[in-house]
Amino acid sequence: MKVKVLHPTIIDSQWLQIDDVVDIEIETAQPYVELGLIEAVDEETIIQSNNNNDGDENTSDDETNDDGGKGPKSGKGK
């Protein structure tokens, strides 16, 4: 599993710096992920997260723009 280092740490006698991306076994990485020292950056996870977030954000933005745009225009015109 690929992980990104968030805080300098040593894993399996290897010194890792911030923003390093390394491949570590899931069992070894799990405790460090739980402590917030590293985060998983598997491509599949990133793609799924982006697709879900983009759809939600676009939907909420569209709704906000429609409602918000009509309110201020009506208020300024009167």
PDB file of C-alpha atoms in Angstrom:
ATOM      1  CA  MET A   1       0.000   0.000   0.000  1.00  0.00           C
ATOM      2  CA  LYS A   2       1.310   3.436  -0.883  1.00  0.00           C
ATOM      3  CA  VAL A   3       1.366   5.987   1.903  1.00  0.00           C
ATOM      4  CA  LYS A   4       2.291   9.657   2.224  1.00  0.00           C
ATOM      5  CA  VAL A   5       4.311  10.720   5.255  1.00  0.00           C
ATOM      6  CA  LEU A   6       2.669  13.527   7.260  1.00  0.00           C
ATOM      7  CA  HIS A   7       5.230  13.700  10.095  1.00  0.00           C
ATOM      8  CA  PRO A   8       8.874  12.555  10.161  1.00  0.00           C
ATOM      9  CA  THR A   9       8.944   8.997  11.450  1.00  0.00           C
ATOM     10  CA  ILE A  10      10.858   5.727  11.335  1.00  0.00           C
ATOM     11  CA  ILE A  11       9.154   2.648   9.904  1.00  0.00           C
ATOM     12  CA  ASP A  12      11.019  -0.647   9.577  1.00  0.00           C
ATOM     13  CA  SER A  13      14.333   1.098  10.390  1.00  0.00           C
ATOM     14  CA  GLN A  14      13.787   3.538   7.502  1.00  0.00           C
ATOM     15  CA  TRP A  15      13.738   7.290   8.234  1.00  0.00           C
ATOM     16  CA  LEU A  16      10.885   8.941   6.368  1.00  0.00           C
ATOM     17  CA  GLN A  17      10.565  12.680   5.734  1.00  0.00           C
ATOM     18  CA  ILE A  18       7.372  14.740   5.326  1.00  0.00           C
ATOM     19  CA  ASP A  19       5.727  14.317   1.882  1.00  0.00           C
ATOM     20  CA  ASP A  20       7.650  11.105   1.096  1.00  0.00           C
ATOM     21  CA  VAL A  21       5.483   8.551  -0.701  1.00  0.00           C
ATOM     22  CA  VAL A  22       6.524   4.980   0.016  1.00  0.00           C
ATOM     23  CA  ASP A  23       5.158   1.467  -0.384  1.00  0.00           C
ATOM     24  CA  ILE A  24       4.585  -0.252   2.973  1.00  0.00           C
ATOM     25  CA  GLU A  25       2.749  -3.433   3.917  1.00  0.00           C
ATOM     26  CA  ILE A  26      -0.769  -2.751   5.191  1.00  0.00           C
ATOM     27  CA  GLU A  27      -0.166  -4.518   8.516  1.00  0.00           C
ATOM     28  CA  THR A  28       2.951  -2.430   9.162  1.00  0.00           C
ATOM     29  CA  ALA A  29       1.379   0.858   8.062  1.00  0.00           C
ATOM     30  CA  GLN A  30      -1.946   0.543   9.914  1.00  0.00           C
ATOM     31  CA  PRO A  31      -0.734   1.695  13.380  1.00  0.00           C
ATOM     32  CA  TYR A  32       1.001   4.724  11.831  1.00  0.00           C
ATOM     33  CA  VAL A  33      -2.152   5.631   9.876  1.00  0.00           C
ATOM     34  CA  GLU A  34      -4.218   5.455  13.079  1.00  0.00           C
ATOM     35  CA  LEU A  35      -1.731   7.777  14.831  1.00  0.00           C
ATOM     36  CA  GLY A  36      -1.910  10.255  11.950  1.00  0.00           C
ATOM     37  CA  LEU A  37       1.775   9.968  11.057  1.00  0.00           C
ATOM     38  CA  ILE A  38       1.053   8.713   7.532  1.00  0.00           C
ATOM     39  CA  GLU A  39      -1.974   8.517   5.222  1.00  0.00           C
ATOM     40  CA  ALA A  40      -2.940   6.018   2.525  1.00  0.00           C
ATOM     41  CA  VAL A  41      -2.633   7.337  -1.023  1.00  0.00           C
ATOM     42  CA  ASP A  42      -3.720   4.341  -3.098  1.00  0.00           C
ATOM     43  CA  GLU A  43      -4.823   5.489  -6.557  1.00  0.00           C
ATOM     44  CA  GLU A  44      -8.160   3.652  -6.355  1.00  0.00           C
ATOM     45  CA  THR A  45      -9.049   5.364  -3.077  1.00  0.00           C
ATOM     46  CA  ILE A  46      -8.167   8.800  -4.455  1.00  0.00           C
ATOM     47  CA  ILE A  47     -10.220   8.286  -7.634  1.00  0.00           C
ATOM     48  CA  GLN A  48     -13.265   7.092  -5.688  1.00  0.00           C
ATOM     49  CA  SER A  49     -13.019   9.970  -3.205  1.00  0.00           C
ATOM     50  CA  ASN A  50     -12.681  12.580  -5.950  1.00  0.00           C
ATOM     51  CA  ASN A  51     -15.658  11.236  -7.882  1.00  0.00           C
ATOM     52  CA  ASN A  52     -17.857  11.234  -4.792  1.00  0.00           C
ATOM     53  CA  ASN A  53     -16.780  14.697  -3.667  1.00  0.00           C
ATOM     54  CA  ASP A  54     -17.041  16.285  -7.098  1.00  0.00           C
ATOM     55  CA  GLY A  55     -20.610  15.095  -7.545  1.00  0.00           C
ATOM     56  CA  ASP A  56     -21.663  16.290  -4.115  1.00  0.00           C
ATOM     57  CA  GLU A  57     -19.915  19.644  -4.429  1.00  0.00           C
ATOM     58  CA  ASN A  58     -21.299  20.343  -7.889  1.00  0.00           C
ATOM     59  CA  THR A  59     -24.823  19.538  -6.776  1.00  0.00           C
ATOM     60  CA  SER A  60     -24.649  21.751  -3.693  1.00  0.00           C
ATOM     61  CA  ASP A  61     -22.942  24.574  -5.621  1.00  0.00           C
ATOM     62  CA  ASP A  62     -25.639  24.530  -8.305  1.00  0.00           C
ATOM     63  CA  GLU A  63     -28.388  24.680  -5.707  1.00  0.00           C
ATOM     64  CA  THR A  64     -26.640  27.467  -3.807  1.00  0.00           C
ATOM     65  CA  ASN A  65     -26.036  29.498  -6.958  1.00  0.00           C
ATOM     66  CA  ASP A  66     -29.697  29.261  -8.021  1.00  0.00           C
ATOM     67  CA  ASP A  67     -31.081  30.231  -4.627  1.00  0.00           C
ATOM     68  CA  GLY A  68     -28.375  32.744  -3.733  1.00  0.00           C
ATOM     69  CA  GLY A  69     -28.372  34.401  -7.143  1.00  0.00           C
ATOM     70  CA  LYS A  70     -32.100  35.062  -7.198  1.00  0.00           C
ATOM     71  CA  GLY A  71     -32.289  36.492  -3.666  1.00  0.00           C
ATOM     72  CA  PRO A  72     -29.689  39.271  -3.916  1.00  0.00           C
ATOM     73  CA  LYS A  73     -30.781  40.295  -7.439  1.00  0.00           C
ATOM     74  CA  SER A  74     -34.388  40.665  -6.324  1.00  0.00           C
ATOM     75  CA  GLY A  75     -33.333  42.667  -3.264  1.00  0.00           C
ATOM     76  CA  LYS A  76     -31.083  45.041  -5.219  1.00  0.00           C
ATOM     77  CA  GLY A  77     -33.679  45.631  -7.928  1.00  0.00           C
ATOM     78  CA  LYS A  78     -36.373  46.747  -5.524  1.00  0.00           C
TER      79      LYS A  78
END
